[in-house]
Short mmCIF file of C-alpha atoms in Angstrom, two decimals:
data_model
loop_
_atom_site.label_atom_id
_atom_site.label_comp_id
_atom_site.label_asym_id
_atom_site.label_seq_id
_atom_site.Cartn_x
_atom_site.Cartn_y
_atom_site.Cartn_z
CA MET W 1 9.71 -18.22 -31.24
CA ALA W 2 8.33 -18.20 -34.75
CA ASP W 3 7.86 -22.00 -34.60
CA VAL W 4 5.99 -21.71 -31.30
CA ALA W 5 3.80 -18.94 -32.68
CA ARG W 6 2.94 -20.97 -35.79
CA GLY W 7 2.30 -24.03 -33.62
CA LEU W 8 -0.14 -22.11 -31.41
CA THR W 9 -1.94 -20.82 -34.49
CA HIS W 10 -2.33 -24.32 -35.91
CA ILE W 11 -3.54 -25.72 -32.57
CA ALA W 12 -6.13 -22.97 -32.18
CA ALA W 13 -7.48 -23.90 -35.62
CA ASP W 14 -7.46 -27.64 -34.80
CA LEU W 15 -9.36 -27.03 -31.56
CA ARG W 16 -11.78 -24.73 -33.39
CA HIS W 17 -10.90 -21.80 -31.14
CA PRO W 18 -11.39 -18.23 -32.34
CA ARG W 19 -8.68 -17.34 -34.80
CA LEU W 20 -5.46 -15.98 -33.28
CA PRO W 21 -3.92 -12.68 -34.39
CA ALA W 22 -1.26 -12.68 -37.11
CA VAL W 23 1.76 -14.90 -36.46
CA ALA W 24 3.96 -11.85 -35.89
CA SER W 25 1.64 -10.67 -33.10
CA VAL W 26 1.59 -14.11 -31.47
CA GLN W 27 5.39 -14.20 -31.75
CA ARG W 28 5.62 -10.96 -29.74
CA SER W 29 3.49 -12.56 -27.03
CA VAL W 30 5.81 -15.57 -26.97
CA ALA W 31 8.77 -13.22 -26.60
CA ARG W 32 7.17 -11.62 -23.55
CA TRP W 33 6.62 -15.02 -21.93
CA GLU W 34 10.24 -16.04 -22.56
CA SER W 35 11.91 -12.72 -21.67
CA ALA W 36 14.20 -12.10 -18.71
CA ALA W 37 11.16 -10.74 -16.85
CA PRO W 38 8.49 -13.10 -18.19
CA THR W 39 4.75 -12.40 -18.02
CA LEU W 40 2.07 -15.00 -17.35
CA PRO W 41 0.12 -16.09 -20.47
CA ASP W 42 -3.63 -15.62 -20.20
CA GLY W 43 -5.97 -18.60 -19.83
CA ARG W 44 -6.54 -19.08 -23.54
CA TYR W 45 -2.87 -19.13 -24.40
CA GLN W 46 -2.13 -21.41 -21.44
CA LEU W 47 -4.48 -24.03 -22.90
CA LEU W 48 -2.95 -23.70 -26.36
CA LEU W 49 0.56 -23.94 -24.92
CA ALA W 50 -0.44 -27.04 -22.96
CA HIS W 51 -1.63 -28.72 -26.17
CA LEU W 52 1.56 -27.64 -27.95
CA TYR W 53 3.94 -28.92 -25.27
CA GLY W 54 1.78 -31.97 -24.54
CA ARG W 55 3.06 -33.66 -27.71
CA THR W 56 6.48 -34.93 -28.70
CA PRO W 57 8.09 -33.75 -31.98
CA ALA W 58 6.73 -36.98 -33.48
CA GLY W 59 3.20 -35.97 -32.52
CA GLN W 60 2.68 -38.46 -29.68
CA MET W 61 0.90 -37.31 -26.51
CA ALA W 62 3.26 -36.99 -23.51
CA VAL W 63 1.84 -35.62 -20.26
CA GLY W 64 3.76 -37.49 -17.55
CA ALA W 65 6.71 -36.60 -15.36
CA GLY W 66 9.71 -35.46 -17.37
CA SER W 67 7.61 -34.36 -20.35
CA ASP W 68 7.70 -30.91 -21.93
CA LEU W 69 4.18 -30.41 -20.59
CA ALA W 70 5.40 -31.00 -17.04
CA GLU W 71 8.10 -28.36 -17.59
CA LEU W 72 5.51 -25.90 -18.91
CA LEU W 73 3.17 -26.44 -15.97
CA GLY W 74 6.06 -25.96 -13.55
CA ALA W 75 6.93 -22.69 -15.28
CA LEU W 76 3.33 -21.49 -15.00
CA LEU W 77 3.39 -22.19 -11.27
CA ASP W 78 6.65 -20.23 -10.98
CA LEU W 79 4.98 -17.30 -12.76
CA GLY W 80 2.19 -17.24 -10.18
CA GLU W 81 -0.56 -19.36 -11.72
CA SER W 82 -2.70 -21.23 -9.19
CA GLU W 83 -2.27 -24.94 -8.53
CA THR W 84 -5.96 -25.43 -9.28
CA ARG W 85 -5.63 -23.91 -12.75
CA VAL W 86 -2.46 -25.88 -13.51
CA ALA W 87 -4.14 -29.11 -12.40
CA ALA W 88 -7.11 -28.31 -14.66
CA LEU W 89 -4.78 -27.84 -17.63
CA ARG W 90 -3.16 -31.21 -17.05
CA THR W 91 -6.58 -32.85 -16.68
CA ALA W 92 -7.63 -31.36 -20.01
CA LEU W 93 -4.59 -32.94 -21.66
CA ILE W 94 -5.20 -36.30 -19.99
CA ARG W 95 -8.71 -36.30 -21.41
CA THR W 96 -7.18 -35.81 -24.83
CA ALA W 97 -4.62 -38.54 -24.15
CA THR W 98 -7.36 -41.13 -23.67
CA ASP W 99 -8.37 -40.52 -27.28
CA THR W 100 -4.88 -40.52 -28.77
CA GLY W 101 -1.98 -41.57 -26.58
CA GLY W 102 -3.32 -44.00 -23.98
CA MET W 103 -1.11 -45.13 -21.12
CA LEU W 104 2.10 -44.31 -22.99
CA SER W 105 1.21 -40.62 -22.84
CA LEU W 106 1.73 -40.80 -19.06
CA LEU W 107 5.29 -42.06 -19.49
CA ASP W 108 8.39 -40.18 -20.55
CA PRO W 109 10.38 -41.70 -23.45
CA SER W 110 12.98 -43.35 -21.21
CA ALA W 111 10.25 -44.97 -19.14
CA GLN W 112 8.58 -46.26 -22.29
CA SER W 113 11.86 -47.84 -23.34
CA GLU W 114 12.34 -49.39 -19.89
CA LEU W 115 8.88 -50.93 -19.98
CA SER W 116 9.26 -52.24 -23.54
CA VAL W 117 12.48 -54.08 -22.62
CA ALA W 118 10.87 -55.66 -19.55
CA LEU W 119 7.75 -56.77 -21.41
CA ALA W 120 9.87 -58.40 -24.09
CA ASP W 121 11.96 -60.20 -21.46
CA PRO W 122 10.63 -60.12 -17.85
CA SER W 123 13.98 -61.37 -16.56
CA ARG W 124 15.38 -57.95 -17.48
CA ALA W 125 12.76 -56.06 -15.43
CA THR W 126 14.14 -53.71 -12.81
CA GLU W 127 12.83 -51.69 -9.89
CA GLU W 128 12.35 -48.86 -12.38
CA THR W 129 9.90 -51.05 -14.31
CA ALA W 130 7.67 -51.35 -11.26
CA THR W 131 8.10 -47.65 -10.47
CA VAL W 132 6.97 -46.71 -13.98
CA LEU W 133 3.79 -48.78 -13.68
CA ALA W 134 3.07 -47.56 -10.15
CA ALA W 135 3.34 -43.97 -11.36
CA VAL W 136 0.68 -44.59 -14.00
CA VAL W 137 -1.69 -46.14 -11.44
CA ALA W 138 -1.18 -43.17 -9.11
CA ASP W 139 -1.69 -40.75 -12.00
CA VAL W 140 -4.96 -42.37 -13.04
CA ASN W 141 -6.14 -42.54 -9.43
CA SER W 142 -5.48 -38.82 -8.98
CA GLN W 143 -7.86 -38.05 -11.84
CA VAL W 144 -10.90 -39.80 -10.33
CA GLY W 145 -13.64 -37.20 -10.15
CA ALA W 146 -12.00 -34.99 -12.78
CA VAL W 147 -11.88 -37.28 -15.83
CA PRO W 148 -14.83 -39.54 -16.84
CA MET W 149 -14.54 -43.01 -15.31
CA VAL W 150 -14.67 -44.76 -18.67
CA ARG W 151 -11.67 -42.77 -19.90
CA LEU W 152 -9.74 -43.70 -16.77
CA GLN W 153 -10.52 -47.35 -17.45
CA LEU W 154 -8.94 -46.98 -20.88
CA LEU W 155 -5.79 -45.50 -19.36
CA LEU W 156 -5.52 -48.18 -16.69
CA ALA W 157 -6.19 -51.29 -18.78
CA PRO W 158 -2.65 -51.46 -20.26
CA VAL W 159 -1.17 -51.44 -16.74
CA LEU W 160 -3.19 -54.53 -15.85
CA ASP W 161 -2.03 -56.23 -19.03
CA ALA W 162 1.59 -55.25 -18.34
CA CYS W 163 1.48 -56.66 -14.80
CA ARG W 164 0.00 -59.94 -16.05
CA SER W 165 2.63 -60.24 -18.77
CA LEU W 166 5.49 -59.52 -16.39
CA GLN W 167 4.22 -62.01 -13.81
CA GLU W 168 4.05 -64.75 -16.42
CA GLY W 169 7.82 -64.48 -16.89
CA PRO W 170 10.81 -65.11 -14.61
CA LEU W 171 10.94 -61.79 -12.75
CA PRO W 172 14.03 -61.07 -10.61
CA GLY W 173 13.30 -61.78 -6.94
CA PRO W 174 13.02 -58.22 -5.49
CA VAL W 175 11.14 -56.97 -8.56
CA ALA W 176 8.49 -59.68 -8.31
CA ASP W 177 7.01 -58.28 -5.09
CA GLN W 178 7.18 -54.73 -6.44
CA VAL W 179 5.23 -55.71 -9.55
CA ARG W 180 2.76 -57.61 -7.38
CA THR W 181 2.28 -54.48 -5.27
CA VAL W 182 1.47 -52.52 -8.43
CA ALA W 183 -0.90 -55.27 -9.53
CA VAL W 184 -2.84 -55.00 -6.25
CA ALA W 185 -3.24 -51.24 -6.61
CA ALA W 186 -4.15 -51.53 -10.29
CA CYS W 187 -6.73 -54.28 -9.72
CA VAL W 188 -8.37 -52.39 -6.84
CA LEU W 189 -8.61 -49.20 -8.88
CA ALA W 190 -9.83 -51.13 -11.92
CA GLY W 191 -12.45 -52.86 -9.76
CA ARG W 192 -13.65 -49.47 -8.55
CA LEU W 193 -13.77 -48.08 -12.10
CA ALA W 194 -15.62 -51.16 -13.40
CA PHE W 195 -18.20 -50.66 -10.65
CA GLU W 196 -18.55 -46.97 -11.51
CA ASN W 197 -19.13 -47.98 -15.13
CA ARG W 198 -21.79 -50.50 -14.02
CA ASP W 199 -19.86 -53.65 -14.87
CA ASP W 200 -20.31 -55.45 -11.55
CA GLU W 201 -19.17 -58.86 -12.84
CA ALA W 202 -15.83 -57.45 -13.98
CA SER W 203 -15.53 -55.55 -10.72
CA ARG W 204 -15.91 -58.71 -8.65
CA ALA W 205 -13.30 -60.53 -10.74
CA LEU W 206 -10.81 -57.69 -10.36
CA TYR W 207 -11.28 -57.54 -6.58
CA ALA W 208 -10.78 -61.32 -6.40
CA ALA W 209 -7.50 -60.90 -8.31
CA ALA W 210 -6.44 -58.06 -6.00
CA THR W 211 -7.20 -60.18 -2.93
CA THR W 212 -5.11 -63.08 -4.23
CA GLN W 213 -2.17 -60.79 -5.02
CA ALA W 214 -2.40 -59.06 -1.63
CA GLU W 215 -2.36 -62.40 0.18
CA GLU W 216 0.84 -63.29 -1.69
CA LEU W 217 2.47 -60.08 -0.45
CA GLY W 218 1.55 -60.78 3.16
CA ASP W 219 0.91 -57.13 4.20
CA ALA W 220 -2.18 -57.22 6.41
CA TRP W 221 -3.00 -53.53 5.92
CA ARG W 222 -2.89 -53.97 2.13
CA ARG W 223 -5.27 -56.92 2.31
CA ALA W 224 -7.57 -54.84 4.52
CA SER W 225 -7.56 -52.03 1.96
CA VAL W 226 -8.64 -54.43 -0.78
CA HIS W 227 -11.51 -55.76 1.36
CA MET W 228 -12.65 -52.23 2.20
CA SER W 229 -12.75 -51.04 -1.37
CA HIS W 230 -14.60 -54.22 -2.33
CA ALA W 231 -17.03 -53.74 0.56
CA LEU W 232 -17.85 -50.19 -0.52
CA VAL W 233 -18.81 -51.18 -4.06
CA THR W 234 -20.66 -54.26 -2.74
CA LEU W 235 -22.69 -52.00 -0.47
CA TYR W 236 -24.20 -50.42 -3.59
CA SER W 237 -24.15 -53.30 -6.06
CA SER W 238 -25.59 -56.06 -3.85
CA PRO W 239 -29.13 -56.01 -2.41
CA ASP W 240 -27.98 -57.96 0.65
CA LEU W 241 -26.24 -55.91 3.35
CA ALA W 242 -24.69 -59.13 4.70
CA ASP W 243 -22.38 -59.33 1.66
CA ALA W 244 -20.80 -55.98 2.49
CA ARG W 245 -20.70 -56.76 6.22
CA GLN W 246 -18.71 -59.95 5.59
CA LEU W 247 -16.09 -58.03 3.61
CA VAL W 248 -15.93 -55.27 6.23
CA ASP W 249 -15.39 -57.79 9.01
CA GLN W 250 -12.54 -59.34 7.01
CA ALA W 251 -11.05 -55.87 6.55
CA VAL W 252 -11.21 -55.12 10.27
CA ARG W 253 -9.55 -58.42 11.18
CA ALA W 254 -6.73 -57.79 8.72
CA ALA W 255 -6.33 -54.13 9.70
CA ARG W 256 -5.97 -54.96 13.39
CA THR W 257 -2.88 -57.03 12.64
CA GLY W 258 -1.47 -54.55 10.13
CA ASP W 259 0.91 -51.61 10.52
CA SER W 260 -1.34 -48.88 9.10
CA VAL W 261 -3.30 -46.91 11.68
CA ARG W 262 -5.16 -45.00 8.97
CA VAL W 263 -6.33 -48.20 7.30
CA ARG W 264 -7.43 -49.47 10.71
CA ALA W 265 -9.38 -46.25 11.34
CA ARG W 266 -11.11 -46.46 7.98
CA ALA W 267 -11.98 -50.13 8.50
CA HIS W 268 -13.59 -49.36 11.85
CA ALA W 269 -15.44 -46.39 10.32
CA LEU W 270 -16.85 -48.58 7.55
CA GLN W 271 -17.78 -51.23 10.10
CA ALA W 272 -19.71 -48.55 12.00
CA GLU W 273 -21.60 -47.45 8.89
CA VAL W 274 -22.66 -50.99 7.96
CA ALA W 275 -23.79 -51.65 11.54
CA ALA W 276 -25.78 -48.40 11.59
CA ARG W 277 -27.49 -49.25 8.30
CA ALA W 278 -28.52 -52.54 9.90
CA GLY W 279 -29.92 -50.67 12.94
CA LEU W 280 -27.25 -52.03 15.30
CA GLU W 281 -26.66 -48.94 17.43
CA ARG W 282 -24.38 -50.43 20.08
CA GLN W 283 -22.06 -52.05 17.55
CA ALA W 284 -21.98 -48.90 15.42
CA GLN W 285 -21.04 -46.66 18.34
CA ALA W 286 -18.34 -49.07 19.47
CA ALA W 287 -16.77 -49.18 16.01
CA LEU W 288 -16.89 -45.37 15.75
CA GLY W 289 -15.12 -45.08 19.08
CA LEU W 290 -12.35 -47.34 17.82
CA ALA W 291 -12.07 -45.32 14.61
CA TRP W 292 -11.65 -42.05 16.54
CA TYR W 293 -9.07 -43.70 18.78
CA ASP W 294 -7.15 -44.80 15.69
CA ILE W 295 -7.26 -41.32 14.11
CA GLU W 296 -6.03 -39.64 17.28
CA ASP W 297 -3.33 -42.27 17.78
CA GLN W 298 -1.76 -42.06 14.31
CA GLY W 299 1.85 -40.96 13.94
CA ASP W 300 4.08 -40.18 11.01
CA GLY W 301 5.06 -42.48 8.19
CA ASP W 302 1.89 -44.53 7.71
CA PRO W 303 2.90 -47.27 5.23
CA SER W 304 -0.39 -47.14 3.32
CA GLY W 305 -0.08 -43.53 2.21
CA SER W 306 -3.82 -43.22 2.94
CA SER W 307 -5.32 -39.74 3.23
CA PHE W 308 -8.08 -40.88 5.59
CA SER W 309 -8.57 -38.10 8.14
CA ALA W 310 -10.89 -36.74 10.81
CA GLY W 311 -12.82 -35.00 8.01
CA HIS W 312 -13.56 -38.33 6.35
CA LEU W 313 -14.49 -39.86 9.70
CA ARG W 314 -17.00 -37.10 10.41
CA GLY W 315 -18.77 -38.16 7.23
CA PHE W 316 -19.04 -41.74 8.52
CA GLU W 317 -20.21 -40.44 11.89
CA GLY W 318 -22.91 -38.46 10.09
CA VAL W 319 -24.15 -41.59 8.30
CA CYS W 320 -24.40 -43.39 11.63
CA GLU W 321 -26.39 -40.51 13.15
CA LEU W 322 -28.66 -40.53 10.11
CA TYR W 323 -29.64 -44.16 10.64
CA ILE W 324 -29.50 -44.62 14.43
CA GLY W 325 -29.31 -41.13 15.94
CA ASP W 326 -30.33 -37.51 15.53
CA PRO W 327 -30.70 -36.23 11.93
CA ALA W 328 -29.91 -32.68 13.09
CA HIS W 329 -26.60 -33.87 14.51
CA ALA W 330 -26.02 -35.86 11.32
CA HIS W 331 -26.63 -32.70 9.28
CA ASP W 332 -23.95 -30.79 11.19
CA GLN W 333 -21.51 -33.67 10.85
CA PHE W 334 -22.07 -33.78 7.08
CA ALA W 335 -21.58 -30.02 6.83
CA ASP W 336 -18.24 -30.29 8.66
CA ALA W 337 -17.16 -33.21 6.49
CA ALA W 338 -18.09 -31.43 3.24
CA ALA W 339 -16.13 -28.36 4.31
CA ALA W 340 -13.04 -30.52 4.90
CA LEU W 341 -13.25 -32.38 1.57
CA VAL W 342 -11.84 -29.76 -0.76
CA ALA W 343 -9.10 -31.54 -2.73
CA PRO W 344 -9.90 -32.43 -6.37
CA ARG W 345 -9.50 -36.15 -5.59
CA GLU W 346 -12.10 -35.80 -2.79
CA GLN W 347 -14.95 -34.41 -4.90
CA VAL W 348 -16.69 -37.76 -5.31
CA GLN W 349 -16.71 -38.20 -1.53
CA ARG W 350 -17.86 -34.60 -1.09
CA ALA W 351 -20.79 -35.21 -3.45
CA ILE W 352 -21.78 -38.27 -1.40
CA VAL W 353 -21.57 -36.39 1.89
CA THR W 354 -23.57 -33.43 0.58
CA THR W 355 -26.32 -35.73 -0.70
CA ASP W 356 -26.51 -37.35 2.74
CA GLN W 357 -26.71 -33.86 4.24
CA ALA W 358 -29.80 -33.22 2.11
CA LEU W 359 -31.28 -36.52 3.29
CA ALA W 360 -30.79 -35.36 6.88
CA ARG W 361 -32.73 -32.17 6.07
CA ILE W 362 -35.63 -34.26 4.79
CA ARG W 363 -35.71 -36.24 8.01
CA MET W 364 -35.55 -32.98 9.96
CA GLY W 365 -38.78 -31.92 8.25
CA ASP W 366 -37.26 -29.38 5.87
CA PRO W 367 -37.81 -30.91 2.40
CA GLN W 368 -37.62 -27.64 0.45
CA SER W 369 -34.18 -26.81 1.83
CA ALA W 370 -33.14 -30.40 1.11
CA ALA W 371 -34.25 -30.07 -2.51
CA GLU W 372 -32.23 -26.87 -2.86
CA LEU W 373 -29.12 -28.70 -1.64
CA LEU W 374 -29.82 -31.63 -3.95
CA HIS W 375 -29.61 -29.28 -6.94
CA GLU W 376 -25.93 -28.81 -6.00
CA CYS W 377 -25.55 -32.57 -5.65
CA VAL W 378 -26.94 -33.15 -9.16
CA LEU W 379 -24.21 -30.95 -10.60
CA ALA W 380 -21.54 -32.63 -8.46
CA ALA W 381 -22.68 -36.12 -9.49
CA ALA W 382 -22.63 -35.13 -13.15
CA THR W 383 -19.18 -33.54 -12.84
CA THR W 384 -17.53 -36.43 -11.01
CA GLY W 385 -19.35 -39.18 -12.88
CA GLY W 386 -19.59 -41.16 -9.66
CA ARG W 387 -22.13 -43.98 -9.46
CA VAL W 388 -22.54 -43.76 -5.67
CA PRO W 389 -23.54 -40.06 -5.64
CA ALA W 390 -26.14 -40.87 -8.31
CA ILE W 391 -27.48 -43.78 -6.22
CA ARG W 392 -27.61 -41.57 -3.12
CA LEU W 393 -29.46 -38.91 -5.14
CA ARG W 394 -32.12 -41.40 -6.22
CA ARG W 395 -32.60 -42.57 -2.64
CA ALA W 396 -32.97 -38.98 -1.42
CA ARG W 397 -35.52 -38.34 -4.18
CA VAL W 398 -37.53 -41.37 -3.00
CA GLU W 399 -37.79 -39.77 0.45
CA LEU W 400 -39.24 -36.63 -1.16
CA ARG W 401 -42.26 -38.56 -2.47
CA PRO W 402 -44.67 -37.13 0.13
CA TRP W 403 -44.02 -33.71 -1.43
CA ARG W 404 -44.03 -34.87 -5.07
CA ARG W 405 -46.75 -32.37 -6.03
CA GLU W 406 -44.73 -29.42 -4.73
CA ASP W 407 -43.02 -27.13 -7.24
CA PHE W 408 -39.61 -27.55 -5.57
CA VAL W 409 -39.73 -31.32 -6.16
CA ALA W 410 -40.85 -30.86 -9.77
CA ASP W 411 -37.93 -28.49 -10.33
CA LEU W 412 -35.54 -31.07 -8.89
CA ASP W 413 -36.99 -33.80 -11.13
CA ASP W 414 -36.49 -31.58 -14.18
CA HIS W 415 -32.88 -30.98 -13.15
CA LEU W 416 -32.26 -34.70 -12.62
CA MET W 417 -33.66 -35.51 -16.05
CA ASP W 418 -31.76 -32.72 -17.78
CA VAL W 419 -28.38 -33.56 -16.25
CA LEU W 420 -28.42 -37.24 -15.33
CA GLY W 421 -31.32 -38.57 -17.35
CA ALA W 422 -32.67 -40.16 -14.17
#
């Protein structure tokens, strides 16, 4: 207990927190947390404990499964702390890990050893090797919207390097496909992060690599997923809508022959959005109908693990209404979609949907109410660091030009400059 108390005191000083009470007082608090009837540490001590248990005895960051930090967070949940608070603590430590521990901080010591052996000699790679790398990709992906995109790129880069190194060697037969599966997921996520960080050339190269790897695997739904992610970033990085439409059409063709109903639904939804943006009402409505059929037809055990749901689809439906239908209906669809997108991982999508909701208000003739909603979107875009919400914000601001002399638009411009510098 005395060691823990001294450790907390040192960490508080390192983090420049207000000075803790005397070590003896902190030690009594530690005793209460570790007693037979333990109490829940307050928020300040939870953060300090997370930093204490987020390092190995050698001082290396360790925040992944099997780490002391994972044990601490589990104990906090058992004591009644909310999942949201616990997730925020882990995110805070991952932010720190990007400065000090990198990808290795997401691995427990045994996993680090497993990976080191495989990288030295790919012929000794096992299923566990692929599992370790897949866990890092999933971990980084779960932090999109919570941790700055550039930090996530730093965490993910070693996974890409590891996959390339392993694939250059003689991998055992079953492991080869597993590593290739990880490589697809890593390249897609890296392509998305490169786009978010405004490196479109790198993004295109990463999506090309993901497409090649997916074709080697032969899973149609996986190939469709790559095309869809590529289409979404192309929609905002290319001035020609035809570039995105070509990728979406490829995704739909692949999804129709694949085993994932959710991927098929998302492909049809994206096809509807691109058609609506082009003013093709009949094609957009037909694709939406297919997407709703897919959502209602889905069963258990979708191989993609996709979280695409009716809530996401309502957002696509709103976009279609915005371009080819009734903006009032679009507004209601966006409101429903935003209410359904509550998970931390969905905050980037929620920011996009809410910005589109404001755009619908402008087209309904209510610019002041739209500007009020856009203030919320500015904060969401800054928090998530998403490039697409920022692009949508600028487009909504362009539609407010007829009211540029109004105070509510001037206030929005000040907010945009203060927070986003745009």
